[in-house]
Short mmCIF file of C-alpha atoms in Angstrom, two decimals:
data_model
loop_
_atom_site.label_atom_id
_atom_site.label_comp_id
_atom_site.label_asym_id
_atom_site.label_seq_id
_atom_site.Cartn_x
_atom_site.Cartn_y
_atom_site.Cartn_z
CA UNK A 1 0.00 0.00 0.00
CA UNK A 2 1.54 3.27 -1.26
CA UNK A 3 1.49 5.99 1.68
CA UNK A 4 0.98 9.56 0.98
CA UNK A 5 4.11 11.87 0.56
CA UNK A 6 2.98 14.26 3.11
CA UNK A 7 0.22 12.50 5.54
CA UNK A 8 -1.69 15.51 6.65
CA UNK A 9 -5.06 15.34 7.30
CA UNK A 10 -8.28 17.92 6.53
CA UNK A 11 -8.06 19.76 9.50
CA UNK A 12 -3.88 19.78 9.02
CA UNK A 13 -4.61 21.59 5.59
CA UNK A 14 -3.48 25.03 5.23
CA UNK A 15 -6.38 27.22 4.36
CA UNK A 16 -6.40 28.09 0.72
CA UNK A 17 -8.25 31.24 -0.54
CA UNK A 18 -8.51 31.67 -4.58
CA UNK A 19 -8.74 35.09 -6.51
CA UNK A 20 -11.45 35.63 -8.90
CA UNK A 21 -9.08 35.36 -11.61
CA UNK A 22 -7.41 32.06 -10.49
CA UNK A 23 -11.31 30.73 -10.30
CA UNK A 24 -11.93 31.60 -14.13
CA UNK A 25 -8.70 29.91 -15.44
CA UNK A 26 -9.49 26.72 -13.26
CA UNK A 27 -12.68 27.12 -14.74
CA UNK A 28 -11.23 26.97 -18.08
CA UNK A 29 -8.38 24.12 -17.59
CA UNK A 30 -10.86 21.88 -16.66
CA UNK A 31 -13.42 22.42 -19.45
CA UNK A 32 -10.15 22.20 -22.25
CA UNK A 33 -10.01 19.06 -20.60
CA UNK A 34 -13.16 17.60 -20.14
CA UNK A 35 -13.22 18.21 -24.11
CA UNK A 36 -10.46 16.03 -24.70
CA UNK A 37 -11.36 13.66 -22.77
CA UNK A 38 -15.33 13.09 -24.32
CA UNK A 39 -13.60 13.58 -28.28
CA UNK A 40 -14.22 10.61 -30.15
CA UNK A 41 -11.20 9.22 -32.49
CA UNK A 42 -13.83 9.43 -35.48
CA UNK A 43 -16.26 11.52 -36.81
CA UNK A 44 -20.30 11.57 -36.02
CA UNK A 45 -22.45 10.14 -38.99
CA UNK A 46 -24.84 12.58 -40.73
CA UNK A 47 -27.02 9.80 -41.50
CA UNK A 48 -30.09 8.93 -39.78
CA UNK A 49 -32.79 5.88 -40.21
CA UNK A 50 -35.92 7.22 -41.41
CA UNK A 51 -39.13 5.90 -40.97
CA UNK A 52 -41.33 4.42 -43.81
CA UNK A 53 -43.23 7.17 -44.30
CA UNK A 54 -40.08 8.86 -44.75
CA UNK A 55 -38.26 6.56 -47.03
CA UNK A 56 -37.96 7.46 -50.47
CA UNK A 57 -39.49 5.24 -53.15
CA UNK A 58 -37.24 2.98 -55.42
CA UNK A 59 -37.40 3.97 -58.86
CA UNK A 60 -36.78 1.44 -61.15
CA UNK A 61 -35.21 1.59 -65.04
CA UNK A 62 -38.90 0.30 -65.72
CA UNK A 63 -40.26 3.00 -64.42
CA UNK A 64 -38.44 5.40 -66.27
CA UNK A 65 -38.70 3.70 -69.84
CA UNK A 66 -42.59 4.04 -69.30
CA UNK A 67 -42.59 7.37 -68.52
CA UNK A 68 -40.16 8.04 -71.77
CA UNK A 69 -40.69 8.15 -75.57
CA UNK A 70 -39.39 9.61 -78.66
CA UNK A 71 -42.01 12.06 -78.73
CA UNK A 72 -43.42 14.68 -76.26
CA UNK A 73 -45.77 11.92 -74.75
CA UNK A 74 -45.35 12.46 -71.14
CA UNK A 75 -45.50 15.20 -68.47
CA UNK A 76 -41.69 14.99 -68.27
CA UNK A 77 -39.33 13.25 -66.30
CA UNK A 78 -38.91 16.03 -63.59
CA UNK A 79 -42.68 16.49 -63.23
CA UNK A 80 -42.81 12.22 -63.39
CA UNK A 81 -40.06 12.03 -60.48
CA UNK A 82 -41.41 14.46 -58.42
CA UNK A 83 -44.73 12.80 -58.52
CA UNK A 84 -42.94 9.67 -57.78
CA UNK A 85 -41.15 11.16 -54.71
CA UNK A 86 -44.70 12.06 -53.23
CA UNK A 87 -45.12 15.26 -54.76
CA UNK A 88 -48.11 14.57 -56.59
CA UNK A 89 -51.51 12.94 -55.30
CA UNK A 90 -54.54 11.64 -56.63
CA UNK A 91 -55.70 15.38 -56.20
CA UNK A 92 -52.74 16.75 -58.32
CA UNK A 93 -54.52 19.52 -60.18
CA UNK A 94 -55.05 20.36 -63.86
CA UNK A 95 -55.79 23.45 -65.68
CA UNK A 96 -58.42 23.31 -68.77
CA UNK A 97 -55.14 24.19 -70.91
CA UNK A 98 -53.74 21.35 -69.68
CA UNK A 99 -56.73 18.80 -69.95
CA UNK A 100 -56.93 20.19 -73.80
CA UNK A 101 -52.81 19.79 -73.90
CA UNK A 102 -53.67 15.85 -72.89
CA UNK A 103 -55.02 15.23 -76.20
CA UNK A 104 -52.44 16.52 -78.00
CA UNK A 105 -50.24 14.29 -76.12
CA UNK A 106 -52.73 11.64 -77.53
CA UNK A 107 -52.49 12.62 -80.95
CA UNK A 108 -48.74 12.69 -81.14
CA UNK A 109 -48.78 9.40 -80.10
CA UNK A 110 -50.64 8.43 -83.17
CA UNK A 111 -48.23 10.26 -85.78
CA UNK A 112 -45.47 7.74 -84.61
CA UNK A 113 -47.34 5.13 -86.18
CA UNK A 114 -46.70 3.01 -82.98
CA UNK A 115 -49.63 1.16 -81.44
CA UNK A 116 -47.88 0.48 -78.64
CA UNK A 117 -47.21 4.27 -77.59
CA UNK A 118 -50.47 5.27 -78.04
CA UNK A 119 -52.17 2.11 -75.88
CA UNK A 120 -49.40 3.69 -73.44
CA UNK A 121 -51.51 6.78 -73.09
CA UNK A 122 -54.44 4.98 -71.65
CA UNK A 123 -54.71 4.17 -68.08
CA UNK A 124 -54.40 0.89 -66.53
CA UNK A 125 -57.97 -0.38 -66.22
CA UNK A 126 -59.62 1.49 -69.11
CA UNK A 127 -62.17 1.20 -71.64
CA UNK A 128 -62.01 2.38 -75.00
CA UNK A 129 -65.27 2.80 -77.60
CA UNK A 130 -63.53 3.12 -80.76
CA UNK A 131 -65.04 4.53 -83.76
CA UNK A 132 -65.01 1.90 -86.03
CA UNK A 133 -64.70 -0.69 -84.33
CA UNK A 134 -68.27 -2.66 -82.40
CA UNK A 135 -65.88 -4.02 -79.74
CA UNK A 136 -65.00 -2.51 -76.20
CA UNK A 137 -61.18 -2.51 -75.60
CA UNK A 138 -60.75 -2.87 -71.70
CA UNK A 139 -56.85 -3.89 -71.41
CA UNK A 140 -53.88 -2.92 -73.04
CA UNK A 141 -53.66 -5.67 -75.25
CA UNK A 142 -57.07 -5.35 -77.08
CA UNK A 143 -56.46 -1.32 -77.19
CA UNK A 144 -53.21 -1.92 -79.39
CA UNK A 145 -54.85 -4.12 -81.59
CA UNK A 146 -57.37 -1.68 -82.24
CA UNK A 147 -54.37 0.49 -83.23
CA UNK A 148 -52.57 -1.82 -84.97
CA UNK A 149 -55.27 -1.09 -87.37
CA UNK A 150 -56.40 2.20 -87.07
CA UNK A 151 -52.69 3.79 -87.71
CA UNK A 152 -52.57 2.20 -91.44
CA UNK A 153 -55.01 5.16 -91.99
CA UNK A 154 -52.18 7.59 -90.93
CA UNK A 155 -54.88 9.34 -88.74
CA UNK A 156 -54.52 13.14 -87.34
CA UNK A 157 -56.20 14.39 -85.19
CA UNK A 158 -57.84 18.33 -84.52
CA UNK A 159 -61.00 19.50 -81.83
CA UNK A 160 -63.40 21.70 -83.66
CA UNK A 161 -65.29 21.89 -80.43
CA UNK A 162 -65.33 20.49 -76.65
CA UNK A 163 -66.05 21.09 -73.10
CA UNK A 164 -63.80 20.66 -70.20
CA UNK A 165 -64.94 19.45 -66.24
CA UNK A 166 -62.61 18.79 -63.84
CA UNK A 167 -62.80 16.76 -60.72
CA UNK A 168 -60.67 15.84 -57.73
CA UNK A 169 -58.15 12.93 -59.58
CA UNK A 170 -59.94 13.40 -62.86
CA UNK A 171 -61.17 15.30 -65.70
CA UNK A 172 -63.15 15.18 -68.63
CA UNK A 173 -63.02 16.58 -72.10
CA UNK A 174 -66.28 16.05 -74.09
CA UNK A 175 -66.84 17.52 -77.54
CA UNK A 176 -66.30 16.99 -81.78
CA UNK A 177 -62.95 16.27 -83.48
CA UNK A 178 -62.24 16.18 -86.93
CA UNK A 179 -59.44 13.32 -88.42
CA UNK A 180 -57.44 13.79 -91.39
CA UNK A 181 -56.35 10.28 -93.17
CA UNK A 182 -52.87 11.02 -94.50
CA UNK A 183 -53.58 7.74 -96.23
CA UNK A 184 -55.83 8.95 -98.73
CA UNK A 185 -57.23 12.18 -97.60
CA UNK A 186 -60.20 11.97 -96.58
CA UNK A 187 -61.76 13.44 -93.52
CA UNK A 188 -64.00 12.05 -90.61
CA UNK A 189 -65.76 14.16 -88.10
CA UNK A 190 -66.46 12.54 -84.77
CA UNK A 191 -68.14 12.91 -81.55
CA UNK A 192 -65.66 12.31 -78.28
CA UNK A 193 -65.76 11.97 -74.53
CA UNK A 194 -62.01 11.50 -72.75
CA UNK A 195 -62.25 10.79 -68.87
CA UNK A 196 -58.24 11.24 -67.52
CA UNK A 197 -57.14 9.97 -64.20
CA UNK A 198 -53.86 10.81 -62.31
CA UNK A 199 -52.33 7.42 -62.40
CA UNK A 200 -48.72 6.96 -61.43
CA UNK A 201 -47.51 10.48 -61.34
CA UNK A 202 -49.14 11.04 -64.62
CA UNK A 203 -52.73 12.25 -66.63
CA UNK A 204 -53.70 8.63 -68.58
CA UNK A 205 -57.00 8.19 -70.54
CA UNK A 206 -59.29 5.93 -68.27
CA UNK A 207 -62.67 6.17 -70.35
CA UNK A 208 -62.69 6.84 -74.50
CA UNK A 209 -65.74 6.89 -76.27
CA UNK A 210 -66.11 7.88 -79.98
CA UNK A 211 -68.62 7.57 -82.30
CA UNK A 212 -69.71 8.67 -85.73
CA UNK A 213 -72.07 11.86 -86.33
CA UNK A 214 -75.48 10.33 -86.06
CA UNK A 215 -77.01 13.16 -88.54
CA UNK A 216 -74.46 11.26 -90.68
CA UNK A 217 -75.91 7.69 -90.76
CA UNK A 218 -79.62 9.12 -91.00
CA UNK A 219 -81.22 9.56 -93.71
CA UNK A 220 -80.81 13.26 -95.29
CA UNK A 221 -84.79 14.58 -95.95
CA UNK A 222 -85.13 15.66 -99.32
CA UNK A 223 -87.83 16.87 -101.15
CA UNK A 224 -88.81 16.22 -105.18
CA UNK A 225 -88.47 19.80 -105.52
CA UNK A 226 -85.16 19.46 -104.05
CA UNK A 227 -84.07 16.78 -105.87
CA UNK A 228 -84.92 19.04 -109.32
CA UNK A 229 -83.26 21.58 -107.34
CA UNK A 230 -79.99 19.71 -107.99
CA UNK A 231 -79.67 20.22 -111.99
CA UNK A 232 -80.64 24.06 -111.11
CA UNK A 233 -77.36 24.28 -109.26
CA UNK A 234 -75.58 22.48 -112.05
CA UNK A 235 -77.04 24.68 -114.77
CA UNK A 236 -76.04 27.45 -112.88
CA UNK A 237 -72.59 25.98 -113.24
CA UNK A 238 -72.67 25.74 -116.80
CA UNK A 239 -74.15 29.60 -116.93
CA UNK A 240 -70.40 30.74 -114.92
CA UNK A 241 -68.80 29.21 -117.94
CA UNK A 242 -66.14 28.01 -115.89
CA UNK A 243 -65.00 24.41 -115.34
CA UNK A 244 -63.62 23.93 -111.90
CA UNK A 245 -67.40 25.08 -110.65
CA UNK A 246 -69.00 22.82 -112.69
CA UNK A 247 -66.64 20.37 -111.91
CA UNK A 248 -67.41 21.10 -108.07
CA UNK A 249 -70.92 19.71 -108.39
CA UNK A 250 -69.63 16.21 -108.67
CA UNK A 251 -68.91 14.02 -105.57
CA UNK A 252 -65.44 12.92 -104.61
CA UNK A 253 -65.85 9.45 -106.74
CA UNK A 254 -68.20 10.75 -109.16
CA UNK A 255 -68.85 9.00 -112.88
CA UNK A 256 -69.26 10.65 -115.38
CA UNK A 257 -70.68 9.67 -118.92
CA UNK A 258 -71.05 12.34 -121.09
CA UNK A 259 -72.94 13.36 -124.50
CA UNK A 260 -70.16 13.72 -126.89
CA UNK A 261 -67.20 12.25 -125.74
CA UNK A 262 -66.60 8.66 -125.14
CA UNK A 263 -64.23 8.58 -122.67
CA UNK A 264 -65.40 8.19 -118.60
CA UNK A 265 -64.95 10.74 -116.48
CA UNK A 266 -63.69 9.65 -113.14
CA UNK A 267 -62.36 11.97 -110.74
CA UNK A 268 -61.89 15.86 -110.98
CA UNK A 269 -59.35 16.22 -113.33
CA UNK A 270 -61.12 14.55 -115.97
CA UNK A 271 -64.39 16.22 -115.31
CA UNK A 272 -63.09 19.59 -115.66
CA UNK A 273 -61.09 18.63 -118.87
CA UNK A 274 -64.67 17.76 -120.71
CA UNK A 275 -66.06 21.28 -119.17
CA UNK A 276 -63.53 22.75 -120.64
CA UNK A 277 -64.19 21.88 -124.14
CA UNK A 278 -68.21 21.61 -123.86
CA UNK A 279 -68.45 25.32 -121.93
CA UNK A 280 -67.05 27.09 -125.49
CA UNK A 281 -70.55 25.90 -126.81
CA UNK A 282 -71.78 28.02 -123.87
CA UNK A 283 -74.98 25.45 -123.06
CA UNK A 284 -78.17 26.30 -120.96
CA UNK A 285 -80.40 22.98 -120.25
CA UNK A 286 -83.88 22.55 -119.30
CA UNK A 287 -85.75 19.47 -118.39
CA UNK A 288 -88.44 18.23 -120.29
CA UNK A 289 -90.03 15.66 -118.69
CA UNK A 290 -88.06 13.63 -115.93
CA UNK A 291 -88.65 10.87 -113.15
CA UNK A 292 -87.72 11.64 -109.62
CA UNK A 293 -86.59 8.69 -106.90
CA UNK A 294 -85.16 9.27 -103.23
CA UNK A 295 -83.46 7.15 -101.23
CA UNK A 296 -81.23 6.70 -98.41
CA UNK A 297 -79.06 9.90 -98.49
CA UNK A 298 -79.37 9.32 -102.22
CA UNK A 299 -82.00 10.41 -105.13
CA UNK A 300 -81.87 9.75 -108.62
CA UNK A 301 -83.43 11.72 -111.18
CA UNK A 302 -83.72 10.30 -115.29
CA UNK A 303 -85.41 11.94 -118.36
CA UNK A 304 -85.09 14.19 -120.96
CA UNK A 305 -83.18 17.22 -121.28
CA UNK A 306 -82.82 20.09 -124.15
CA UNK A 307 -79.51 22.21 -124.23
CA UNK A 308 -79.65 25.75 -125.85
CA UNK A 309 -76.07 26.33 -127.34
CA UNK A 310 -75.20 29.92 -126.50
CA UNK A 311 -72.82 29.89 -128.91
CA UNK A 312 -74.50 29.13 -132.28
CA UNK A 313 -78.19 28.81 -130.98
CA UNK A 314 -78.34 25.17 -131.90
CA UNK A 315 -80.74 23.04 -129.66
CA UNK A 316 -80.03 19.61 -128.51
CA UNK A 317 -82.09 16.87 -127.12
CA UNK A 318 -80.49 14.12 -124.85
CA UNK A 319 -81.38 11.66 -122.53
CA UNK A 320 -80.18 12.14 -118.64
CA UNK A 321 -79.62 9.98 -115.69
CA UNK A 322 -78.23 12.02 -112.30
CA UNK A 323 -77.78 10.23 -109.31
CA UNK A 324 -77.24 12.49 -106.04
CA UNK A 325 -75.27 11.67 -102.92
CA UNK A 326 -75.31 13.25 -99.03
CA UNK A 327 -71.69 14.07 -99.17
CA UNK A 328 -69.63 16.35 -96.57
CA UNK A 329 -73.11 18.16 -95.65
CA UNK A 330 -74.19 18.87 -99.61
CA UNK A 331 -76.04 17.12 -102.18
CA UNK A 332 -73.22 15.86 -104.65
CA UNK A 333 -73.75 14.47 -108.18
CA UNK A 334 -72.11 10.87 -107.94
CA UNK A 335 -73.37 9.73 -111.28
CA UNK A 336 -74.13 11.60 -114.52
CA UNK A 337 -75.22 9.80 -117.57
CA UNK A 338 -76.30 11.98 -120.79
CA UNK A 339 -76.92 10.32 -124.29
CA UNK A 340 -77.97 11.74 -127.37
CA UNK A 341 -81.29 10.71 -129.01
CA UNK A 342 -80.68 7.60 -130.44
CA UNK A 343 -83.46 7.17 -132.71
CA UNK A 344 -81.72 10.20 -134.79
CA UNK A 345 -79.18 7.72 -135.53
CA UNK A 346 -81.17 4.18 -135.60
CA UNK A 347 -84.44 4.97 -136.46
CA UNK A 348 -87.33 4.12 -134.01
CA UNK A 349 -87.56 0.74 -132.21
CA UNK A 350 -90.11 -1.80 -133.86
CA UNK A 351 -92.63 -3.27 -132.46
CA UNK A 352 -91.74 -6.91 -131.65
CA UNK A 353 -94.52 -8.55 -133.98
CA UNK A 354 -93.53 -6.49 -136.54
CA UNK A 355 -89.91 -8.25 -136.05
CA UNK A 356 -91.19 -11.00 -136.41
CA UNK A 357 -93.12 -10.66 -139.29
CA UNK A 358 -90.40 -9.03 -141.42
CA UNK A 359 -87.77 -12.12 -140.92
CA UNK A 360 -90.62 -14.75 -142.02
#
């Protein structure tokens, strides 16, 4: 046992009295010390656990190649990210430029000519009523094969008119679009409903519903009158002397058969090449006696005309056979057959006992 240098007791102590300025440096040895002392050898993490409310979500390469294409198809991949990292919510709001914007987004898909980015664009338990099609599509599978066949028309897409409603997680745009077919041409007007949900950080199409204008498919009323109408506005045609309005009068896949040439008229080239030539006669027709039929966004009218040739006065009898068509909201002529008299040429048509009694 080690015994103390100097074996004084408490009371053998000297009294010791310390200054205020000896207290503050004794003050400060010992905290310079007690901080050396508690200093660990290596330095404090900056990382904490986080609960799972905290935790951020795990974004896969999947996630990222559905959110990407090689058009503008998507909200972007900030916007996408940000939704993914809890930004958004299925009350992520929408502005009626935006809802519009959505279709857009739609119709770009269809100019790749991909089916597969455009069933991308619908949500993941929707339902599509397509056009032309009397099938629901209700998965992604059966909503790309409608495409598969839809896109060989080249379709593009254009509102003429819609309304926008929007809701908490959704929002509808209702109205009439109008489709160009880059295929051929031709153009479709349609009535639409799209019903978006925020799905996955971004707007998808739950509900599509399109459908043909019904005035279309109906029957178009038309009067006789009407119907005689018709070869008013076509002699008015004539009266302008000018071939690309006469030409006008004829539907898209019109026939035409005329007087004095034999060669068919087909589309509009060739139907303004034969006004060109016939309107230096400067005509004027008037029906003589005619029979008038009306059908199913059709009519047909057949008879005889008489032409007055403005340019020598001659007058010339033929025989007539227009058929009109409900086409692009106007009564078109589809089919135009004019002959000259033939018993001019043949001589009348004998009776058939009279045939007979001739060749015994």
């Amino acid at each position: 046992t080690l015994q103390p240098l100097f074996p004084l007791t408490k009371s053998q102590l000297p009294p010791c009295t310390l200054t205020p300025t000896m207290k503050i440096a004794f003050a400060l040895s010992f905290m310079a010390v007690g901080a050396t002392a508690f200093q660990p050898s290596f330095a404090p993490r900056t990382a904490r656990s986080v609960t799972s409310s905290e935790r951020l979500p795990f974004v896969t390469s999947n996630d990222v190649a559905a959110s990407s294409s090689s058009t503008a198809l998507n909200m972007g991949l900030g916007t996408f990210l940000k939704n993914k990292l809890g930004g958004g919510s299925s009350t992520e709001s929408i502005t009626e430029d935006e809802v519009r914007s959505l279709f857009y987004l739609w119709n770009d898909a269809l100019q790749t000519g991909d089916s597969k980015i455009v069933a991308k664009r619908y949500a993941s338990k929707p339902v599509l009523l397509p056009t032309v099609s009397d099938t629901p599509r209700t998965d992604f599978a059966s909503i790309k094969d409608y495409f598969d066949a839809f896109l060989q028309k080249q379709p593009s897409g254009e509102i003429v008119e819609g309304k926008i409603t929007i809701g908490d997680g959704w929002a509808m745009d209702a109205g009439v679009y109008d489709f160009t077919m880059g295929a051929d041409g031709s153009k479709v007007k349609a009535r639409y409903t799209f019903i978006y949900v925020f799905e996955d950080g971004q707007w998808k199409i739950s509900h599509h519903h399109s459908s043909m204008m019904p005035e279309g498919t109906l029957p178009q009323a038309i009067t006789k009158e009407e119907v005689r109408a018709q070869f008013g506005r076509w002699n008015d045609a004539l009266a302008t002397l000018d071939s690309k309005k006469v030409a006008d009068r004829y539907s898209k896949n019109a026939v035409l058969l005329p007087t004095v040439s034999d060669t068919p008229r087909t589309d509009y080239a060739l139907i303004k090449d034969y006004f060109d030539a016939f309107l230096l006669k400067k005509p004027q027709g008037v029906i003589l006696e005619g029979d008038i039929i009306i059908g199913h966004n059709w009519a047909q009218d057949a008879g005889i005309y008489e032409f007055t040739m403005g340019a020598t006065g001659d007058k010339v009898k033929a025989r007539y056979s227009y058929v009109y068509v409900y086409e692009d909201g106007d009564w078109k002529i589809s089919h135009h057959h004019s002959s000259v008299m033939p018993e001019a040429f043949l001589g009348p048509a004998k009776p058939a006992e009279e045939k007979e009694a001739v060749s015994a």
